[in-house]
CSV table of C-alpha atoms in Angstrom, one decimal:
chain,number,residue,atom,x,y,z
A,1,MET,CA,23.6,192.7,-59.6
A,2,ILE,CA,25.1,192.9,-56.0
A,3,THR,CA,25.2,196.7,-56.2
A,4,ASN,CA,21.7,196.8,-57.4
A,5,PHE,CA,20.6,194.7,-54.4
A,6,PHE,CA,22.3,196.8,-51.7
A,7,SER,CA,21.1,200.1,-53.5
A,8,LYS,CA,17.6,198.7,-53.0
A,9,VAL,CA,18.3,197.8,-49.5
A,10,TYR,CA,19.6,201.3,-49.0
A,11,GLY,CA,16.8,202.9,-50.5
A,12,LYS,CA,14.3,201.1,-48.3
A,13,ILE,CA,16.2,202.2,-45.1
A,14,VAL,CA,16.0,205.8,-46.4
A,15,LYS,CA,12.4,205.6,-47.0
A,16,TYR,CA,11.7,204.1,-43.5
A,17,ARG,CA,13.7,206.9,-41.9
A,18,ASN,CA,12.2,209.8,-43.9
A,19,ARG,CA,8.7,208.4,-43.1
A,20,ARG,CA,9.4,208.4,-39.3
A,21,TYR,CA,10.3,212.0,-39.4
A,22,ASP,CA,7.5,212.8,-41.5
A,23,ARG,CA,5.2,211.3,-39.1
A,24,GLU,CA,6.7,212.1,-35.6
A,25,GLU,CA,7.2,215.8,-35.0
A,26,HIS,CA,8.9,215.2,-31.8
A,27,LEU,CA,11.9,213.5,-33.4
A,28,SER,CA,13.1,216.9,-34.4
A,29,THR,CA,14.6,219.9,-32.4
A,30,LYS,CA,13.3,223.5,-33.0
A,31,ILE,CA,15.4,226.4,-32.1
A,32,SER,CA,14.1,230.0,-31.7
A,33,ILE,CA,15.9,231.7,-34.7
A,34,PRO,CA,15.4,230.6,-38.4
A,35,VAL,CA,17.5,227.5,-39.5
A,36,ILE,CA,18.4,227.3,-43.2
A,37,SER,CA,19.6,223.9,-44.5
A,38,VAL,CA,22.1,223.8,-47.4
A,39,GLY,CA,22.5,220.2,-48.8
A,40,ASN,CA,22.3,217.9,-51.7
A,41,LEU,CA,21.2,214.4,-52.7
A,42,SER,CA,24.5,213.1,-53.8
A,43,VAL,CA,28.0,212.5,-52.2
A,44,GLY,CA,30.2,215.5,-52.8
A,45,GLY,CA,31.1,217.8,-55.4
A,46,THR,CA,28.0,220.0,-56.1
A,47,GLY,CA,29.2,223.3,-54.8
A,48,LYS,CA,27.9,223.7,-51.1
A,49,THR,CA,30.8,225.6,-49.9
A,50,PRO,CA,30.6,228.5,-52.6
A,51,PHE,CA,27.0,228.5,-52.3
A,52,GLU,CA,27.2,229.0,-48.6
A,53,GLU,CA,29.6,231.7,-49.2
A,54,LEU,CA,27.0,233.4,-51.5
A,55,LEU,CA,24.1,232.7,-49.2
A,56,VAL,CA,25.9,234.3,-46.2
A,57,LYS,CA,26.7,237.6,-48.4
A,58,LEU,CA,23.2,237.7,-49.5
A,59,LEU,CA,21.7,237.3,-46.1
A,60,GLN,CA,24.1,240.1,-44.8
A,61,SER,CA,22.9,242.4,-47.6
A,62,LEU,CA,19.4,241.9,-46.1
A,63,GLY,CA,20.7,242.9,-42.7
A,64,LYS,CA,20.9,239.4,-41.3
A,65,LYS,CA,23.5,238.1,-38.8
A,66,PRO,CA,24.0,234.4,-39.9
A,67,ALA,CA,26.2,231.6,-38.2
A,68,ILE,CA,27.2,228.4,-39.8
A,69,ILE,CA,27.3,224.9,-38.3
A,70,GLY,CA,28.4,221.7,-39.6
A,71,ARG,CA,30.1,218.5,-38.8
A,72,GLY,CA,33.4,219.6,-39.9
A,73,TYR,CA,33.8,216.7,-42.4
A,74,LYS,CA,36.9,214.5,-41.8
A,75,ARG,CA,38.4,216.9,-39.4
A,76,GLN,CA,40.8,215.3,-37.0
A,77,SER,CA,39.2,216.5,-33.8
A,78,LYS,CA,36.1,215.4,-31.6
A,79,GLY,CA,33.2,217.2,-29.9
A,80,GLU,CA,32.3,220.8,-30.4
A,81,ILE,CA,34.9,223.2,-31.9
A,82,ILE,CA,34.4,226.9,-32.3
A,83,ILE,CA,35.9,227.5,-35.5
A,84,CYS,CA,35.2,231.2,-35.8
A,85,ASP,CA,33.9,233.7,-33.2
A,86,GLY,CA,33.1,236.2,-35.9
A,87,LYS,CA,35.9,238.2,-35.3
A,88,LYS,CA,38.7,235.6,-35.5
A,89,VAL,CA,39.6,232.1,-37.0
A,90,LEU,CA,40.4,230.0,-33.8
A,91,VAL,CA,41.6,226.7,-35.6
A,92,ASP,CA,43.2,225.2,-38.6
A,93,ALA,CA,41.8,223.1,-41.2
A,94,ARG,CA,42.8,219.8,-39.5
A,95,GLU,CA,41.0,220.6,-36.3
A,96,GLY,CA,37.9,222.5,-37.8
A,97,GLY,CA,37.5,220.8,-41.3
A,98,ASP,CA,38.8,222.2,-44.5
A,99,GLU,CA,35.5,223.5,-45.9
A,100,LEU,CA,34.3,225.2,-42.6
A,101,VAL,CA,37.7,226.8,-41.9
A,102,LEU,CA,37.8,228.0,-45.6
A,103,LEU,CA,34.4,229.6,-45.0
A,104,ALA,CA,35.5,231.0,-41.9
A,105,ARG,CA,38.5,232.6,-43.4
A,106,LYS,CA,36.4,234.3,-46.3
A,107,LEU,CA,33.4,235.2,-44.3
A,108,MET,CA,34.5,235.9,-40.6
A,109,VAL,CA,31.1,234.8,-39.3
A,110,PRO,CA,30.4,232.6,-36.3
A,111,ILE,CA,31.2,229.0,-37.2
A,112,ILE,CA,30.8,225.8,-35.1
A,113,ALA,CA,31.6,222.3,-35.9
A,114,ASN,CA,30.0,219.4,-34.0
A,115,GLU,CA,29.0,215.8,-34.8
A,116,SER,CA,25.5,216.7,-33.6
A,117,LYS,CA,24.1,219.6,-35.5
A,118,VAL,CA,21.3,220.0,-33.0
A,119,GLU,CA,23.8,220.8,-30.3
A,120,ALA,CA,25.8,223.0,-32.6
A,121,ALA,CA,22.7,225.0,-33.5
A,122,LEU,CA,21.7,225.4,-29.8
A,123,SER,CA,25.2,226.3,-28.9
A,124,ALA,CA,25.5,228.9,-31.8
A,125,GLU,CA,22.0,230.6,-30.7
A,126,ARG,CA,23.3,230.9,-27.0
A,127,ARG,CA,26.9,232.1,-27.7
A,128,PHE,CA,26.5,234.6,-30.5
A,129,ASP,CA,24.5,237.4,-31.4
A,130,ILE,CA,22.9,235.9,-34.5
A,131,ASP,CA,19.5,235.8,-36.0
A,132,CYS,CA,19.8,232.7,-38.1
A,133,VAL,CA,21.7,229.5,-38.7
A,134,ILE,CA,22.9,228.0,-41.9
A,135,VAL,CA,23.2,224.2,-41.7
A,136,ASP,CA,26.2,222.9,-43.8
A,137,ASP,CA,25.2,219.6,-45.5
A,138,GLY,CA,21.9,219.5,-43.7
A,139,PHE,CA,19.3,217.9,-45.9
A,140,GLN,CA,19.8,214.6,-44.6
A,141,HIS,CA,20.0,215.7,-41.0
A,142,ARG,CA,16.2,215.9,-39.9
A,143,ALA,CA,16.9,215.9,-36.3
A,144,LEU,CA,17.1,219.8,-36.4
A,145,LYS,CA,13.9,221.5,-37.8
A,146,ARG,CA,14.6,224.0,-40.5
A,147,ASN,CA,12.7,226.9,-42.0
A,148,ILE,CA,14.2,226.7,-45.4
A,149,ASP,CA,15.6,223.5,-47.0
A,150,ILE,CA,18.0,224.3,-50.0
A,151,VAL,CA,19.0,221.5,-52.1
A,152,ILE,CA,21.9,221.9,-54.8
A,153,ILE,CA,21.7,219.4,-57.6
A,154,ASP,CA,23.8,219.0,-60.7
A,155,LYS,CA,23.6,217.6,-64.2
A,156,GLU,CA,25.3,214.2,-63.0
A,157,THR,CA,22.9,213.8,-60.3
A,158,ILE,CA,19.9,214.1,-62.6
A,159,GLU,CA,21.4,211.9,-65.4
A,160,LYS,CA,22.4,209.1,-63.0
A,161,PRO,CA,20.0,209.0,-60.4
A,162,TYR,CA,21.2,205.8,-58.7
A,163,LEU,CA,21.4,205.3,-54.9
A,164,LEU,CA,24.6,204.3,-53.2
A,165,PRO,CA,26.3,202.0,-53.6
A,166,LYS,CA,25.5,201.7,-57.3
A,167,GLY,CA,25.3,205.4,-57.9
A,168,MET,CA,26.3,208.6,-55.7
A,169,LEU,CA,22.7,209.4,-54.3
A,170,ARG,CA,22.1,209.5,-50.7
A,171,GLU,CA,18.5,210.0,-51.3
A,172,PRO,CA,16.2,209.3,-54.2
A,173,LEU,CA,15.1,212.2,-56.3
A,174,GLU,CA,11.6,211.9,-54.9
A,175,SER,CA,13.1,213.5,-51.8
A,176,LEU,CA,13.4,216.8,-53.5
A,177,SER,CA,9.6,217.1,-52.6
A,178,ARG,CA,11.0,218.4,-49.1
A,179,ALA,CA,13.0,221.3,-50.6
A,180,ASN,CA,11.9,224.7,-50.6
A,181,VAL,CA,14.4,225.9,-53.0
A,182,VAL,CA,16.0,223.7,-55.8
A,183,CYS,CA,19.5,225.0,-56.8
A,184,LEU,CA,20.6,223.8,-60.2
A,185,THR,CA,24.4,224.0,-61.0
A,186,GLY,CA,26.8,222.1,-63.1
A,187,GLY,CA,24.6,222.4,-66.5
A,188,ALA,CA,21.5,221.0,-64.8
A,189,LYS,CA,18.3,222.4,-66.4
A,190,ILE,CA,14.6,222.8,-65.2
A,191,THR,CA,12.6,220.1,-66.7
A,192,ASP,CA,9.1,218.6,-66.4
A,193,GLU,CA,10.8,215.3,-65.4
A,194,LEU,CA,12.5,216.9,-62.6
A,195,LYS,CA,9.7,219.1,-61.6
A,196,GLN,CA,7.5,215.9,-61.0
A,197,PHE,CA,9.8,215.2,-57.9
A,198,THR,CA,9.6,218.6,-56.4
A,199,ASN,CA,6.9,220.3,-54.3
A,200,GLN,CA,4.7,222.6,-56.3
A,201,ASP,CA,5.6,225.6,-54.2
A,202,ALA,CA,9.3,225.0,-54.5
A,203,ILE,CA,11.4,227.8,-56.2
A,204,PHE,CA,14.2,227.0,-58.7
A,205,ILE,CA,17.4,229.0,-59.0
A,206,LYS,CA,20.4,228.5,-61.3
A,207,VAL,CA,23.7,229.2,-60.3
A,208,THR,CA,27.2,229.8,-62.2
A,209,VAL,CA,30.6,229.0,-60.9
A,210,GLN,CA,33.2,231.6,-61.8
A,211,SER,CA,36.8,231.8,-61.4
A,212,GLY,CA,38.3,234.6,-59.2
A,213,ASP,CA,41.8,236.2,-59.5
A,214,PRO,CA,44.5,233.6,-58.7
A,215,TYR,CA,47.0,234.5,-56.0
A,216,ILE,CA,50.2,233.2,-54.8
A,217,LEU,CA,49.9,231.4,-51.5
A,218,GLY,CA,51.8,233.3,-48.6
A,219,ASN,CA,52.4,236.4,-50.6
A,220,ALA,CA,51.4,239.5,-48.5
A,221,LYS,CA,51.7,241.8,-51.5
A,222,SER,CA,49.7,242.0,-54.6
A,223,ASP,CA,51.1,239.5,-57.3
A,224,LEU,CA,49.1,240.3,-60.4
A,225,GLU,CA,52.3,241.0,-62.6
A,226,GLU,CA,53.8,237.7,-61.4
A,227,ILE,CA,50.7,235.6,-61.9
A,228,ASP,CA,50.4,237.1,-65.4
A,229,ARG,CA,54.0,236.3,-66.1
A,230,ILE,CA,53.5,232.5,-65.0
A,231,ARG,CA,50.3,232.4,-67.1
A,232,LYS,CA,52.1,233.5,-70.4
A,233,LYS,CA,55.5,231.8,-69.9
A,234,GLU,CA,55.8,229.0,-67.3
A,235,LYS,CA,54.8,225.4,-67.2
A,236,ILE,CA,52.4,224.6,-64.3
A,237,VAL,CA,51.2,221.3,-62.6
A,238,ALA,CA,48.0,220.9,-60.5
A,239,ILE,CA,47.2,219.0,-57.5
A,240,ALA,CA,43.6,218.5,-55.9
A,241,GLY,CA,42.0,216.8,-53.0
A,242,ILE,CA,38.5,217.5,-54.0
A,243,ALA,CA,35.4,215.2,-55.1
A,244,LYS,CA,35.6,216.2,-58.9
A,245,PRO,CA,39.1,217.4,-59.6
A,246,TYR,CA,38.7,217.4,-63.4
A,247,ARG,CA,36.5,220.5,-63.1
A,248,PHE,CA,39.3,222.3,-61.4
A,249,TYR,CA,41.8,221.2,-64.0
A,250,GLU,CA,39.4,222.3,-66.7
A,251,MET,CA,39.2,225.8,-65.2
A,252,VAL,CA,42.9,226.1,-64.9
A,253,LYS,CA,43.3,225.2,-68.7
A,254,LYS,CA,40.5,227.7,-69.8
A,255,LEU,CA,42.3,230.4,-67.9
A,256,ASP,CA,45.2,229.9,-70.4
A,257,TYR,CA,47.7,228.4,-68.2
A,258,ASN,CA,50.2,225.8,-69.5
A,259,LEU,CA,48.9,223.1,-67.4
A,260,VAL,CA,51.2,220.1,-68.2
A,261,ASN,CA,50.1,217.5,-65.6
A,262,TYR,CA,48.2,216.9,-62.6
A,263,LEU,CA,48.1,214.8,-59.4
A,264,ASN,CA,45.0,213.6,-57.8
A,265,PHE,CA,44.4,213.1,-53.9
A,266,SER,CA,41.2,211.9,-52.2
A,267,ASP,CA,38.4,214.3,-51.5
A,268,HIS,CA,39.2,216.2,-47.9
A,269,TYR,CA,42.7,214.9,-48.0
A,270,TYR,CA,45.2,216.0,-45.3
A,271,TYR,CA,48.6,216.4,-46.3
A,272,ASP,CA,51.7,215.4,-44.3
A,273,ARG,CA,55.5,216.1,-45.0
A,274,ASN,CA,55.7,212.9,-47.2
A,275,ASP,CA,53.0,214.3,-49.4
A,276,ILE,CA,54.9,217.4,-49.7
A,277,GLU,CA,58.1,215.5,-50.9
A,278,LYS,CA,55.7,213.6,-53.4
A,279,ILE,CA,54.3,216.9,-54.6
A,280,ARG,CA,57.9,218.4,-55.1
A,281,ARG,CA,59.2,215.4,-56.9
A,282,PHE,CA,56.1,215.4,-59.3
A,283,ALA,CA,56.7,219.1,-59.9
A,284,GLU,CA,60.3,218.6,-60.7
A,285,ASN,CA,59.6,215.6,-62.8
A,286,ASN,CA,57.4,217.8,-65.0
A,287,ASN,CA,59.9,220.8,-65.0
A,288,SER,CA,57.8,223.1,-63.2
A,289,ARG,CA,58.1,225.1,-60.0
A,290,TYR,CA,54.5,226.3,-60.0
A,291,ILE,CA,51.6,224.3,-58.4
A,292,ALA,CA,48.0,225.1,-59.1
A,293,LEU,CA,45.8,224.3,-56.2
A,294,THR,CA,42.0,224.9,-54.9
A,295,GLU,CA,41.3,227.2,-52.1
A,296,LYS,CA,40.1,224.1,-50.1
A,297,ASP,CA,43.7,222.6,-50.4
A,298,ALA,CA,45.3,225.8,-49.8
A,299,VAL,CA,43.9,225.9,-46.2
A,300,LYS,CA,45.7,222.6,-45.6
A,301,LEU,CA,48.9,223.3,-47.4
A,302,VAL,CA,49.5,226.8,-46.1
A,303,GLN,CA,51.3,225.3,-43.0
A,304,TYR,CA,53.8,223.9,-45.4
A,305,ILE,CA,54.6,227.0,-47.4
A,306,ASP,CA,58.1,227.3,-45.9
A,307,ARG,CA,59.1,223.9,-47.3
A,308,PHE,CA,57.7,224.9,-50.7
A,309,GLU,CA,59.7,228.1,-50.6
A,310,HIS,CA,62.8,226.2,-49.6
A,311,TYR,CA,62.5,224.4,-52.8
A,312,GLY,CA,61.9,227.4,-54.9
A,313,MET,CA,58.4,226.5,-55.6
A,314,LYS,CA,55.3,228.6,-55.7
A,315,LEU,CA,51.7,227.7,-54.9
A,316,ILE,CA,49.0,229.3,-57.0
A,317,VAL,CA,45.5,229.5,-55.7
A,318,PHE,CA,42.5,229.5,-58.1
A,319,PRO,CA,39.6,230.7,-56.1
A,320,ILE,CA,36.0,230.2,-57.4
A,321,THR,CA,32.8,232.3,-56.7
A,322,MET,CA,29.2,231.5,-57.4
A,323,THR,CA,26.5,233.7,-58.6
A,324,ILE,CA,22.8,233.4,-59.2
A,325,SER,CA,22.2,233.5,-62.8
A,326,GLU,CA,18.5,232.7,-62.8
A,327,GLY,CA,15.9,233.3,-60.1
A,328,GLY,CA,17.9,235.6,-57.9
A,329,LYS,CA,15.1,238.2,-57.4
A,330,THR,CA,12.5,235.4,-56.5
A,331,PHE,CA,15.1,233.7,-54.2
A,332,THR,CA,15.8,237.1,-52.4
A,333,ASN,CA,12.2,238.0,-51.9
A,334,PHE,CA,11.6,234.4,-50.7
A,335,LEU,CA,14.3,234.9,-48.0
A,336,LYS,CA,12.8,238.0,-47.0
A,337,ILE,CA,9.4,236.5,-46.5
A,338,LYS,CA,10.7,233.4,-44.8
A,339,LEU,CA,13.1,235.2,-42.4
A,340,GLY,CA,11.2,238.3,-41.6
């Protein structure tokens, strides 16, 4: 009952805020180049980071020069941080935020973290030779005008459409009416019920998450044979500091690894030396020297690679990629029209 009450109060606040932005144009700042927001309705775990990687590569294939801006969630720094200048990654995950640093390492495009996304967008426009800006987790950030609003929604969001704190939604499903592109993931389907919440001009795409080739963290040379041997003969444990770790563990199992146990940390967790000892003991108690982890965790654990090697342990990173399984052509044409 109490959570229902607070969800209703929260919903009224969200509706009031959205009405203000809908009515008062001056509340939003416009920059001179196109802005693409990538966001969601729920808290965490819908796949924004791999989708942003996909989007950057698609834009580059169209001849565009994108930058990424974001808050750098749970980073241990303040103010504006240039994470990547397009040529070099300038900070670690602790300073720049795990997801933005991961994107920087994989894409090598200009990336800025700032609590103010308006300031970050203006700074990116001023500093770099770019022609569009991608806003990480930007759907609720209406202080910056955008040309394209992309919302990623998964099956759980549709099946449990409850606002915080009762559920995981930051906005009601009705807010999908602001989206130009609705991206379905995690088994979500296009239904008439879902369509009633969306703009009639919105386009739908479906994306599929796929596992990439696992690799051993810190190895400079190819380790395909070693990886194959581990998969066939060794016990492996897993750790994860992400929103929905069970998806990661299921992926490792489906790849035929002998996953004997797993250890959860909170989403965006930053590991320290005590955690490394905890992980070491956990692996040893399960008679394993091999630890599976996500790329998001790898960017934070790489600084401790010497400690793990000292204990004779290896960290195996399981990357994921995202592809558009339905609506790719429509989406590409939409981007061409909107971005020119």
